Short mmCIF file of C-alpha atoms and ligand atoms in Angstrom, two decimals:
data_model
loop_
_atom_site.label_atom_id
_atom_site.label_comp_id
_atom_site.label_asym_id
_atom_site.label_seq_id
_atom_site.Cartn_x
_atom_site.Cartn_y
_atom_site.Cartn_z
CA UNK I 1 13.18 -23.50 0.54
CA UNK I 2 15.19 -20.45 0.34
CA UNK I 3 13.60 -17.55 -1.05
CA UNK I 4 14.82 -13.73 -0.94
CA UNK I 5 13.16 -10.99 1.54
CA UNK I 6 13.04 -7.60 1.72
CA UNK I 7 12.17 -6.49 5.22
CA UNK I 8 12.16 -2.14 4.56
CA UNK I 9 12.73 0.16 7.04
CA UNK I 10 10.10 0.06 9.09
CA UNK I 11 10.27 -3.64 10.01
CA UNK I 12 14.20 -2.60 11.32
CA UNK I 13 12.45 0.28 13.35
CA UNK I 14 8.67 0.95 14.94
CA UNK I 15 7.93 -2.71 13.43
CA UNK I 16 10.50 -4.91 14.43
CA UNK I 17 7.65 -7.26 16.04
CA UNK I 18 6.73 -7.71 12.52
CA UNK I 19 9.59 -8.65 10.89
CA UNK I 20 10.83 -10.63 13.59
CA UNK I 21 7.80 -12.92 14.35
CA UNK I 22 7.35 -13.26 10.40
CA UNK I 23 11.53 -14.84 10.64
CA UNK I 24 11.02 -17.24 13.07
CA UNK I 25 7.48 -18.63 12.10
CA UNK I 26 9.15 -19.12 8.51
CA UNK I 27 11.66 -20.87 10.58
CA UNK I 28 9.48 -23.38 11.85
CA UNK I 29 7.92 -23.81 8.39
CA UNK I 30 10.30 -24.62 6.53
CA UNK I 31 11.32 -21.50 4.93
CA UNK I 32 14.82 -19.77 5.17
CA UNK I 33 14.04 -15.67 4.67
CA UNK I 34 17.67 -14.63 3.17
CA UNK I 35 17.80 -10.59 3.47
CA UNK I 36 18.42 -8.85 0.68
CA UNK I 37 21.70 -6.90 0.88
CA UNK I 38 22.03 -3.20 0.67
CA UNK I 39 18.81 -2.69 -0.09
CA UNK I 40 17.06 0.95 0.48
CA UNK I 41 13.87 2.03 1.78
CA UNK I 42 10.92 1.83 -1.50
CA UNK I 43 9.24 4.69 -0.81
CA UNK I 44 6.36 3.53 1.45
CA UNK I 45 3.90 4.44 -1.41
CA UNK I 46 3.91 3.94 -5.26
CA UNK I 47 4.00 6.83 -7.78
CA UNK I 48 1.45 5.76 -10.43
CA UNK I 49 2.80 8.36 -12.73
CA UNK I 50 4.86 7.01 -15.73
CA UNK I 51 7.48 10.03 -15.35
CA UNK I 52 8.47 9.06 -12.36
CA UNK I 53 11.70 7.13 -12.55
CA UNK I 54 14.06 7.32 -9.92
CA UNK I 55 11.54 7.22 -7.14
CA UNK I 56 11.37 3.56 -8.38
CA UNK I 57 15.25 2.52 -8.75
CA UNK I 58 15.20 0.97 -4.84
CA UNK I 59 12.61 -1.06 -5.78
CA UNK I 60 14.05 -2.25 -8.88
CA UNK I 61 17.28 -3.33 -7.28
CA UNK I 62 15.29 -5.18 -4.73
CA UNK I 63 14.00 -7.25 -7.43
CA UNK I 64 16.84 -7.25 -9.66
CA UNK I 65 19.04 -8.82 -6.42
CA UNK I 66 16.62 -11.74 -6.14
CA UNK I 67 16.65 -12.45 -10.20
CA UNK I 68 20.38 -12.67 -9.57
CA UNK I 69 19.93 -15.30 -7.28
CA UNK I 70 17.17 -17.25 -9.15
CA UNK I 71 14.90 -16.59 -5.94
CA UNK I 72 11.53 -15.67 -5.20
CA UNK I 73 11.29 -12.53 -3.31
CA UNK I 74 8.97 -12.32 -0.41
CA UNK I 75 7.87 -8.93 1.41
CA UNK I 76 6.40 -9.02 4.83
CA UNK I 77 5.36 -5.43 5.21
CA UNK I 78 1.53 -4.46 2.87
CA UNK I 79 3.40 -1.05 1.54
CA UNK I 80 6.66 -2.33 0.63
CA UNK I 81 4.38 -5.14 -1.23
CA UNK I 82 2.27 -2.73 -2.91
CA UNK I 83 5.28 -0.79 -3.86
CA UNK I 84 7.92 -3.28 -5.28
CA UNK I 85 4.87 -5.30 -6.54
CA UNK I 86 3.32 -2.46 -8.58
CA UNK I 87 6.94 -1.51 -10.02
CA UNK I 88 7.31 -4.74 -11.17
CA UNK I 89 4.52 -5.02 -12.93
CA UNK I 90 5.44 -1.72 -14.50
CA UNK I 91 8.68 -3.49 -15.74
CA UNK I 92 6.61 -5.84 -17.52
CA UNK I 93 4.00 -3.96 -19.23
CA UNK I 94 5.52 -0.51 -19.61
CA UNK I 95 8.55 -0.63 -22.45
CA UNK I 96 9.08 3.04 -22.10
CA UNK I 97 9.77 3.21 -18.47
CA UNK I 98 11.40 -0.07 -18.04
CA UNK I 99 13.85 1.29 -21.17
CA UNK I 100 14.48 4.38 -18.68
CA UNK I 101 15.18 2.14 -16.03
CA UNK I 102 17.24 0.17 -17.23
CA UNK I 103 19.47 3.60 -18.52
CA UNK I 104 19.65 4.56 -14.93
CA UNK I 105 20.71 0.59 -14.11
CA UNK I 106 23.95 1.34 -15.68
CA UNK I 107 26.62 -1.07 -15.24
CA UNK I 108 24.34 -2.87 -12.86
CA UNK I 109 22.70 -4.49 -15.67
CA UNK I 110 19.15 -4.15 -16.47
CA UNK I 111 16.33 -6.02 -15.03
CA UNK I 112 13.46 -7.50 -17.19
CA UNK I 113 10.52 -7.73 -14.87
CA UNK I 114 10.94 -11.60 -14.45
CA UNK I 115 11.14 -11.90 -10.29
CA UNK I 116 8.21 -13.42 -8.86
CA UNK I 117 7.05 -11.38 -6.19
CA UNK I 118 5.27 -12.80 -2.98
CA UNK I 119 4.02 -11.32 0.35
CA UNK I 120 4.18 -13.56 2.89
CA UNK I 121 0.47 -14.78 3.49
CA UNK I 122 0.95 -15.45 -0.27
CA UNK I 123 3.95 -17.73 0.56
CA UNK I 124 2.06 -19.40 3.14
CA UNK I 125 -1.70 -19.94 1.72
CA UNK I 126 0.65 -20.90 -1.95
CA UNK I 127 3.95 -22.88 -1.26
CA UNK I 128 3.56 -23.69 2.28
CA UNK I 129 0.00 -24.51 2.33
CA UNK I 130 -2.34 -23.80 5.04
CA UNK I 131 -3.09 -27.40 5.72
CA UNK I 132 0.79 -27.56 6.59
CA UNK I 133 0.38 -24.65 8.81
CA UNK I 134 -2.10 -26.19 10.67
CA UNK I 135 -0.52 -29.69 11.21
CA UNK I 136 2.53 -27.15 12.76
CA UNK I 137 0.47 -25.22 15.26
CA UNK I 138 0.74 -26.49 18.82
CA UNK I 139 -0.83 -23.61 20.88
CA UNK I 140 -3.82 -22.77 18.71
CA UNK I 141 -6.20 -19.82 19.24
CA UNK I 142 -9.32 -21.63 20.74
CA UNK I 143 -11.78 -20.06 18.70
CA UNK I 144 -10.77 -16.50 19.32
CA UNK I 145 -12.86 -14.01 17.25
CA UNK I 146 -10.68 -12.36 14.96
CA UNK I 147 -11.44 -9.48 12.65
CA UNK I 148 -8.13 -9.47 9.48
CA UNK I 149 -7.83 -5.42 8.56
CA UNK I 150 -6.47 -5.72 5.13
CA UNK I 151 -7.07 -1.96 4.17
CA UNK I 152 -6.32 -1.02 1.09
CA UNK I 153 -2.24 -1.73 -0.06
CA UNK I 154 -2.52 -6.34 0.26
CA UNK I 155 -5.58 -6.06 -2.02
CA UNK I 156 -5.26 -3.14 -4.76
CA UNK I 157 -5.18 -2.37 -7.41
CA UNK I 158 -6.42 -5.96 -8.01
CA UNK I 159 -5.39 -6.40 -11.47
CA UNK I 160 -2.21 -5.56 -10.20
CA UNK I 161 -1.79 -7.19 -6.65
CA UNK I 162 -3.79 -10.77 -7.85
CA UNK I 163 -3.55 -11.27 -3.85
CA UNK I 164 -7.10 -12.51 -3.60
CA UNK I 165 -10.47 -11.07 -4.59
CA UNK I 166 -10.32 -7.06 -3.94
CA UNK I 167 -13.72 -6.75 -2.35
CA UNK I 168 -13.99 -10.66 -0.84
CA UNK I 169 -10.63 -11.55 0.09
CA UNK I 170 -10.41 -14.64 1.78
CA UNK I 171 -6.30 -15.14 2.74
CA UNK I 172 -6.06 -14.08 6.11
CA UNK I 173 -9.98 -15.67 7.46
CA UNK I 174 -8.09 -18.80 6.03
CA UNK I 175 -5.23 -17.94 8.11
CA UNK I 176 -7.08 -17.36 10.91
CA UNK I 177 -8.54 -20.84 10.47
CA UNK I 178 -6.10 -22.72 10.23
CA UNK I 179 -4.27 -21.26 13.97
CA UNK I 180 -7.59 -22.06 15.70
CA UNK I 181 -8.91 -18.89 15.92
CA UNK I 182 -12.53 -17.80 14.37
CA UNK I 183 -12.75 -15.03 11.76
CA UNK I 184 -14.93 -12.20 12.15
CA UNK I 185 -16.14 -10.59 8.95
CA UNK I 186 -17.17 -7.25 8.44
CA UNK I 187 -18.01 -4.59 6.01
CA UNK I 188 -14.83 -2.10 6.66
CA UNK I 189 -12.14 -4.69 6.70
CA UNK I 190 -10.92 -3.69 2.88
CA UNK I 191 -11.79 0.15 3.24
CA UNK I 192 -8.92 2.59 4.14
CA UNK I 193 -7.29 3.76 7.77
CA UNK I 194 -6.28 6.98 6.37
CA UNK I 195 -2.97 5.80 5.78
CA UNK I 196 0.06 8.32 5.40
CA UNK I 197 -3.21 11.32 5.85
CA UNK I 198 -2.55 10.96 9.22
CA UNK I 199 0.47 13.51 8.97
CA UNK I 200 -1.65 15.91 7.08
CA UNK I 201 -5.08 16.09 8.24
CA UNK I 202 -5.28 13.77 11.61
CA UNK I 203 -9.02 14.20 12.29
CA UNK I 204 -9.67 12.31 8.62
CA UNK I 205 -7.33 9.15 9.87
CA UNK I 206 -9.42 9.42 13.15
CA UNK I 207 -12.45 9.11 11.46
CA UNK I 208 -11.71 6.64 8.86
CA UNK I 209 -10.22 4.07 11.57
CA UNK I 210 -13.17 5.06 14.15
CA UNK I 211 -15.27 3.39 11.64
CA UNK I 212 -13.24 0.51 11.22
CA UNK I 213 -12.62 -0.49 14.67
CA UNK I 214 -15.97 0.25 15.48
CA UNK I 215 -17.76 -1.75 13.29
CA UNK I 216 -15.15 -5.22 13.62
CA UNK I 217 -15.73 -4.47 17.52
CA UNK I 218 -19.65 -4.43 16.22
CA UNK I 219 -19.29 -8.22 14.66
CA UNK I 220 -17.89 -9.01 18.24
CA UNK I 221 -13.88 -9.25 17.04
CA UNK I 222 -11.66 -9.73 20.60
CA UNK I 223 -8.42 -8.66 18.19
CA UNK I 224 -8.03 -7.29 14.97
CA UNK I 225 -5.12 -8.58 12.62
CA UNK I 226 -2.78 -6.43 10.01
CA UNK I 227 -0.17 -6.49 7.60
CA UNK I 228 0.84 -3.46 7.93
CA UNK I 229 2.87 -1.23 10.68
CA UNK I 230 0.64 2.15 9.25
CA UNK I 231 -2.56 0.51 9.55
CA UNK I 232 -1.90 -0.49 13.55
CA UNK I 233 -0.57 2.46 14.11
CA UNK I 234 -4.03 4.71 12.61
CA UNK I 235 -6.32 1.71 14.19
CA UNK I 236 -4.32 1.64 17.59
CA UNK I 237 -4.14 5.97 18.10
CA UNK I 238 -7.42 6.53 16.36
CA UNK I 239 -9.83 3.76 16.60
CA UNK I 240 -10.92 2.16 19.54
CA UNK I 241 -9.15 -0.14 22.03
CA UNK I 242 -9.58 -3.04 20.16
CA UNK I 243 -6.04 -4.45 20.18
CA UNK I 244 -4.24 -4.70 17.06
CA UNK I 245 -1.78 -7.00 16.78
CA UNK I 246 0.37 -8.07 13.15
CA UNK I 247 -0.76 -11.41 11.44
CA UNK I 248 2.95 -13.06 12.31
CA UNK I 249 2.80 -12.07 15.85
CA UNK I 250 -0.44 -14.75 15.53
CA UNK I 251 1.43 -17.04 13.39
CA UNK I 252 3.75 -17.55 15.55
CA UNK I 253 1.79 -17.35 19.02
CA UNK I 254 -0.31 -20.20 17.48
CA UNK I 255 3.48 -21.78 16.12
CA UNK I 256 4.98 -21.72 19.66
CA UNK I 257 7.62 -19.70 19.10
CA UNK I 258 6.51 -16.07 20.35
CA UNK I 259 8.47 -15.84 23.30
CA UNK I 260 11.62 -17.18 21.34
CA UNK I 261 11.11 -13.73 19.67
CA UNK I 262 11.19 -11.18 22.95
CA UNK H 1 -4.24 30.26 -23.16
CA UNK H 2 -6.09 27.58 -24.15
CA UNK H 3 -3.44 26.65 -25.69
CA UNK H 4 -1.37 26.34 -22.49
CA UNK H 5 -3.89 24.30 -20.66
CA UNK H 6 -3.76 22.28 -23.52
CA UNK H 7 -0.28 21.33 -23.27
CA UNK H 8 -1.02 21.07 -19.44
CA UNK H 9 -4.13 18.33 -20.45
CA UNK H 10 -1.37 17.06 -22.66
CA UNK H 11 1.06 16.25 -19.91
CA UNK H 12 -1.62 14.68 -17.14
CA UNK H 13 -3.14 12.24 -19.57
CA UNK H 14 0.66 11.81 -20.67
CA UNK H 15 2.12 10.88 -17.11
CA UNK H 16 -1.63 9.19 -15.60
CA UNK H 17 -2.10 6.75 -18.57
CA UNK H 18 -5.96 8.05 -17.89
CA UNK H 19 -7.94 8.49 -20.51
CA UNK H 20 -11.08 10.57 -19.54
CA UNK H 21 -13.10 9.70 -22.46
CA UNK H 22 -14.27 6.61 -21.30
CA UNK H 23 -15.97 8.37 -18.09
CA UNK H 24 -19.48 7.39 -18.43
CA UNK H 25 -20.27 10.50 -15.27
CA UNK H 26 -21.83 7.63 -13.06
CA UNK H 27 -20.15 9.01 -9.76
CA UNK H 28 -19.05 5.70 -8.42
CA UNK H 29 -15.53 6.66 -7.53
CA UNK H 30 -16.48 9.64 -6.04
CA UNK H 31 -18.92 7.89 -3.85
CA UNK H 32 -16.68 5.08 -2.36
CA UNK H 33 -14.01 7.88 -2.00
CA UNK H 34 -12.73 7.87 1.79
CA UNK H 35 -11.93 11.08 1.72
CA UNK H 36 -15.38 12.65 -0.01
CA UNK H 37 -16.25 14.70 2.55
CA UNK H 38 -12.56 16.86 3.05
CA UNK H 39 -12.43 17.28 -0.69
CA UNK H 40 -13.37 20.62 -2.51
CA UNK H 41 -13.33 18.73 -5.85
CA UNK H 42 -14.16 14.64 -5.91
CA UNK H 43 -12.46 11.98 -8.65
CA UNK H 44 -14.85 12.48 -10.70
CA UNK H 45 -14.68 15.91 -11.25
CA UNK H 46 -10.92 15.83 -11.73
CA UNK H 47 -11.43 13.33 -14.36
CA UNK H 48 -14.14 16.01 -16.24
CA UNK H 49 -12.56 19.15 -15.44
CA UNK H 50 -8.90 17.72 -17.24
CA UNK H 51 -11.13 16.48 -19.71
CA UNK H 52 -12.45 19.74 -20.43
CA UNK H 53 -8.90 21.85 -20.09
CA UNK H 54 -10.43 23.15 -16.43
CA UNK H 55 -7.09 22.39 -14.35
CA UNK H 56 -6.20 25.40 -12.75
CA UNK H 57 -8.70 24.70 -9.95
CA UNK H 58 -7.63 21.25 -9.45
CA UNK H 59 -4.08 22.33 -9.13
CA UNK H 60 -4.61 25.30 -6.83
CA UNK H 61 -7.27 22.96 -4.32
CA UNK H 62 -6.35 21.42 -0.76
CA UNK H 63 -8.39 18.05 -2.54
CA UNK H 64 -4.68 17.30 -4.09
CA UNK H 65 -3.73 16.72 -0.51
CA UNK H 66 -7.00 14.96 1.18
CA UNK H 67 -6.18 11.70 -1.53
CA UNK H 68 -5.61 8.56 0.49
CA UNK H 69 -4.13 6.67 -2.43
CA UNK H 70 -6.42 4.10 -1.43
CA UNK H 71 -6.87 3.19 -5.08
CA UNK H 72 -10.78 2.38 -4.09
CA UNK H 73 -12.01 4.50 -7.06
CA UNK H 74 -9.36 2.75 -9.54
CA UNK H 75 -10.99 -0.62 -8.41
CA UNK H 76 -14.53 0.27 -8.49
CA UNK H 77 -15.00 2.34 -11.77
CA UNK H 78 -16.91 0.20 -14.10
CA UNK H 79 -14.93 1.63 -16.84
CA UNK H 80 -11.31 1.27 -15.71
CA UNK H 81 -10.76 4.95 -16.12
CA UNK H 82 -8.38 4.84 -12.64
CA UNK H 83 -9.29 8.36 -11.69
CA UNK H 84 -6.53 8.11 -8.68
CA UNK H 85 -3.75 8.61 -11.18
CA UNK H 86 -5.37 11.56 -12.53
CA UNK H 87 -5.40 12.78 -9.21
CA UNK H 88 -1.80 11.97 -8.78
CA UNK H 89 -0.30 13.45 -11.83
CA UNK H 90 -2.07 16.65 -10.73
CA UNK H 91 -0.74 16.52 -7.79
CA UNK H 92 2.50 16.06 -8.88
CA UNK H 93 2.33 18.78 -11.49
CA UNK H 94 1.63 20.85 -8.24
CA UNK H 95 4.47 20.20 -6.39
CA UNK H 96 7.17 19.86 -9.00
CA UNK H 97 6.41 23.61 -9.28
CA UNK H 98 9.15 25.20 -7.84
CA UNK H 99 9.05 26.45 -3.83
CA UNK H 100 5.54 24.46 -3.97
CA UNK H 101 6.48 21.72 -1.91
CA UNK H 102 3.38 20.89 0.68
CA UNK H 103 5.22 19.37 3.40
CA UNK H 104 8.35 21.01 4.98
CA UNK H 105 10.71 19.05 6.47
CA UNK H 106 10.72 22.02 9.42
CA UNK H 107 7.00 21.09 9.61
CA UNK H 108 8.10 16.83 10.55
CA UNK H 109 9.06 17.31 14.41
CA UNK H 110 5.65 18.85 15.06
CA UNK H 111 3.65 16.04 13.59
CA UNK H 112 5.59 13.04 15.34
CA UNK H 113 4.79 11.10 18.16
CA UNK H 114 6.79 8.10 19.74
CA UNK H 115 4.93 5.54 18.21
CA UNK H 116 4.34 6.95 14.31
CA UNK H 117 5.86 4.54 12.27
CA UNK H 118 8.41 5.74 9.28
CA UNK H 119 6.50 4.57 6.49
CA UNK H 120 3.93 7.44 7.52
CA UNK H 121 7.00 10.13 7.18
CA UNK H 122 8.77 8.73 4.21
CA UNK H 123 5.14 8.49 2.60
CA UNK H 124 4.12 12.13 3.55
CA UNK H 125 7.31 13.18 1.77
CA UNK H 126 6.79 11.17 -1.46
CA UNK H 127 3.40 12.52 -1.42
CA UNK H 128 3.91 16.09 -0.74
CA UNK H 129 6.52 17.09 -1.93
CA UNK H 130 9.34 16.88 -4.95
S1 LIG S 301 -7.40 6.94 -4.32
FE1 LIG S 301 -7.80 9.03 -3.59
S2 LIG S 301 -9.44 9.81 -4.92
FE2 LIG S 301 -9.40 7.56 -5.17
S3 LIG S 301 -10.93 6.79 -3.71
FE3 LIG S 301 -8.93 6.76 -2.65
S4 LIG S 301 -8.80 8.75 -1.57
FE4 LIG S 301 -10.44 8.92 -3.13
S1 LIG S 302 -16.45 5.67 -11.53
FE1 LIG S 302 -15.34 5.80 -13.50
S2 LIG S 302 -16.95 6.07 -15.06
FE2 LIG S 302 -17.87 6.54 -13.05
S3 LIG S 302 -17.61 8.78 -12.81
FE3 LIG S 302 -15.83 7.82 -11.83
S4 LIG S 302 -14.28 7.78 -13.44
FE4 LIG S 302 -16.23 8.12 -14.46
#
């Protein structure tokens, strides 16, 4: 299956792990991740406000190249979900600002909201299929305790995302599961790291990840998994030293093709 | 005067969507708010103070700054009233004001270290400034 991808900048710079452990575990599984081309960075956070137009365009071209190639688009990175995902939903429920949008579009051509957007746990738990995941892994994770981080960008707003269930999500435990390992579960694992704070008012992102960190460590978690390059970097500087690691480098430990990656 | 903060109230229920009325003053947002204790005001006091025309505060307060954008309040208010986008519309009033950017890029070289990933700086800027 081909479907389109949208790496963002991050995943070409500080996260490269990310992106590239997320290629060749698709690889394996089937799934050929074609790059979208030109695109530009989204933003790193969504503007809820209805005025704001332009901020949005990146993320609408995104979207707009994958309708014009009758392809899914799958994101790997939890703010460039959040981000492209909440924008399209804003195409499809907002006639005002799509109607601006789609001014700005120009001789691009307009876009009508119709891409289906995926990140990739989505992909796997959805067209993939965990059970297929598991029949693929060859060095599994022997019962491992593992604590999934998915903060706040995978999950909300819920209505929005449809991910899982905002306050009992269950996508990466079942992840988790099916590479061998054993999910922890605990109480912080959907409450916020302090995000993009961190470059305002460091001592909040300390505190917020402290608490984090501290209580997975708590339900006896050897690693912690994330989506997102933000997250592991607040977890990794403020928390503890609990290492943080992202969900493909996991994938495709448990996969057999990590090393392929270095 | 009350006639400008009416236009003001005008524009932040305009750009947020929010409508305030259905705040039933239960607190919930402002209690699962990560960032409670660094705020001088808390969601649910920007959600009554636009109500009742009292922005000026909200747009002169360091709490515009402390939001995570963690959207916890808009998923846990019983009554959908998604207080974050109130927050962010005054927020934005703020800083489209001009010269009121919060963040200046002369500021960014201080604040990095080797491992800070972009998303944090492009973030900060979308945030903080216009
Ligand atoms: S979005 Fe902002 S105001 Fe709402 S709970 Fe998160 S930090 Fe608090
Ligand atoms: S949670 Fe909702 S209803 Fe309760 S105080 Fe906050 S905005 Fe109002």
């Amino acid at each position: 299956m081909k479907v389109s991808y949208f790496p963002g900048c991050t995943l070409k710079t500080k996260a490269k792990d990310l992106d590239l452990y997320a290629r060749k575990s698709a690889e394996v599984l089937g799934i050929t991740l074609e790059e979208i081309e030109n695109w530009q960075c989204c933003g790193g956070v969504f503007t809820t406000a209805k005025d704001e137009v332009a901020t949005k365009l990146s993320s609408v071209r995104v979207l707009k190249a994958a309708k014009d190639k009758d392809q899914a688009l799958v994101t790997v990175c939890s703010a460039c979900h959040n981000v492209v995902k909440q924008t399209n939903s804003a195409m499809q429920n907002d006639k005002e600002f799509a109607d601006k949008v789609n001014r700005y579009m120009g001789e691009d051509g307009g876009y009508d909201g119709s891409t289906e957007v995926y990140h990739f746990l989505e992909l796997i738990r959805d067209v993939v299929g965990f059970d297929k995941v598991k029949e693929k892994v060859v060095n599994p994770l022997n019962g491992e305790k593992i604590a999934a981080y998915y903060g706040c960008l995978l999950l909300r707003p819920g209505k929005v995302m449809q991910m899982d269930d905002p306050e009992n999500p269950t996508i990466i435990e079942d992840l988790i599961r099916a590479l061998g390992g054993e999910p922890v579960i605990y109480n912080q694992r959907n409450e916020c790291c302090g995000g993009y704070v961190v470059m305002e008012d460091p001592a909040l992102a300390e505190s917020k990840s402290k608490k984090i960190t501290s209580n997975a460590r708590s339900f006896g978690a050897e690693r912690m998994v994330t989506a997102c390059p933000l997250c592991k970097y607040n977890l990794e500087k403020n928390g503890s030293d609990l290492p943080v690691v992202y969900f493909t480098e996991l994938l495709a430990q448990a996969l057999g093709v990590k090393e392929e990656c270095k | 005067m009350s006639h400008g903060n009416n236009n003001l109230k005008e524009e932040l229920l305009r750009i947020s969507g929010v409508n305030p009325k259905k705040c039933m003053r239960c607190g919930k947002c402002s209690a699962t708010c990560p960032a409670y204790d660094e705020m001088e005001y808390h969601p649910h006091q920007f959600v009554v103070m636009v109500e009742e025309g009292n922005i000026e505060p909200l747009l002169n307060s360091d709490s515009l700054y402390k939001c995570l954008t963690c959207f916890a309040c808009v998923e846990r208010c019983p009554r959908g009233v998604e207080p974050a986008k109130l927050v962010e519309a005054v927020r934005l009033v703020a800083t489209r004001r001009q010269g009121a950017n919060h963040l200046k890029p002369d500021d960014v070289p201080g604040k990095l270290d080797e491992d800070l990933p972009q998303q944090a700086i492009v973030s900060a800027f979308r945030k903080y400034t216009k």
